[in-house]
Amino acid sequence: MLTNPHPPVAFSFAVRIAGTSGRVDGGFSEVSGLGVEREVAEVAEGGENRFVHKLPGRVKHENLVLKRGMVTRSSSLFKWCDTILSAPLSRRIDTRNIQVSLLNERGRPLMVWTASRAWPVKWDVATFDAKASEVAIETMEFAYENLARDAASGV
């Protein structure tokens, strides 16, 4: 039996990135890319025209996208991203685990997603527009090896 029949809200979440510290690196306004997809290989059988066999293929992960108000002071997350994105291809990539927690009304984790061995693949700043009254947003995109989802106690 469900203790809480209502689905959780999507606006209460926390992000932790291994190797970064401070509040400046954890305050994100949006997270996307928590997804997994299995490719499907279609095989047509000779002489069988009613259907195509569908076989399981590789598992693909979306890139994890984090958005936040642009940070104007020193940030260990930005330094890591900048180091990886500006490094030559001969340099080893420093990967880190990124953890996204969906929080309950008390601010405790309900669900936790861990993107293992993540590394930055893109960083950009949203368009500056003198006619809009919006916060300057920076977007960081990460490729990762595996995504694990675990239920937390939430109490």
CSV table of N, CA and C in Angstrom, one decimal, residues 1 9 14 17 30 48 64 82 92 102 117 124 131-132:
chain,number,residue,atom,x,y,z
A,1,MET,N,0.8,-1.2,0.0
A,1,MET,CA,0.0,0.0,0.0
A,1,MET,C,0.9,1.2,0.0
A,9,VAL,N,6.8,16.4,-6.5
A,9,VAL,CA,6.9,17.6,-7.3
A,9,VAL,C,8.3,17.6,-7.9
A,14,ALA,N,18.2,18.3,-5.8
A,14,ALA,CA,19.5,18.7,-5.4
A,14,ALA,C,20.5,17.9,-6.3
A,17,ILE,N,28.1,16.9,-7.3
A,17,ILE,CA,29.1,16.5,-8.2
A,17,ILE,C,30.3,16.2,-7.5
A,30,GLU,N,17.5,23.8,-13.3
A,30,GLU,CA,16.9,22.8,-14.2
A,30,GLU,C,17.9,21.6,-14.4
A,48,GLU,N,9.5,-13.6,-45.3
A,48,GLU,CA,8.4,-13.3,-44.3
A,48,GLU,C,8.2,-11.8,-44.5
A,64,LEU,N,23.4,14.4,-19.7
A,64,LEU,CA,22.9,15.1,-18.5
A,64,LEU,C,23.1,16.6,-18.7
A,82,ASP,N,36.0,23.6,-17.7
A,82,ASP,CA,37.0,24.4,-18.5
A,82,ASP,C,38.2,23.6,-18.8
A,92,ARG,N,44.2,12.7,-20.5
A,92,ARG,CA,43.3,11.9,-19.9
A,92,ARG,C,42.1,12.7,-19.4
A,102,LEU,N,15.8,13.7,-6.1
A,102,LEU,CA,14.4,14.3,-6.1
A,102,LEU,C,14.1,14.3,-4.6
A,117,ARG,N,30.9,8.2,-14.0
A,117,ARG,CA,32.0,8.5,-14.9
A,117,ARG,C,31.6,9.6,-15.9
A,124,ASP,N,27.7,26.5,-22.2
A,124,ASP,CA,27.4,27.7,-22.9
A,124,ASP,C,26.5,28.6,-22.0
A,131,LYS,N,16.1,43.4,-24.0
A,131,LYS,CA,14.6,43.6,-23.9
A,131,LYS,C,14.0,42.6,-22.9
A,132,ALA,N,14.8,41.7,-22.4
A,132,ALA,CA,14.2,40.7,-21.5
A,132,ALA,C,14.8,41.0,-20.1
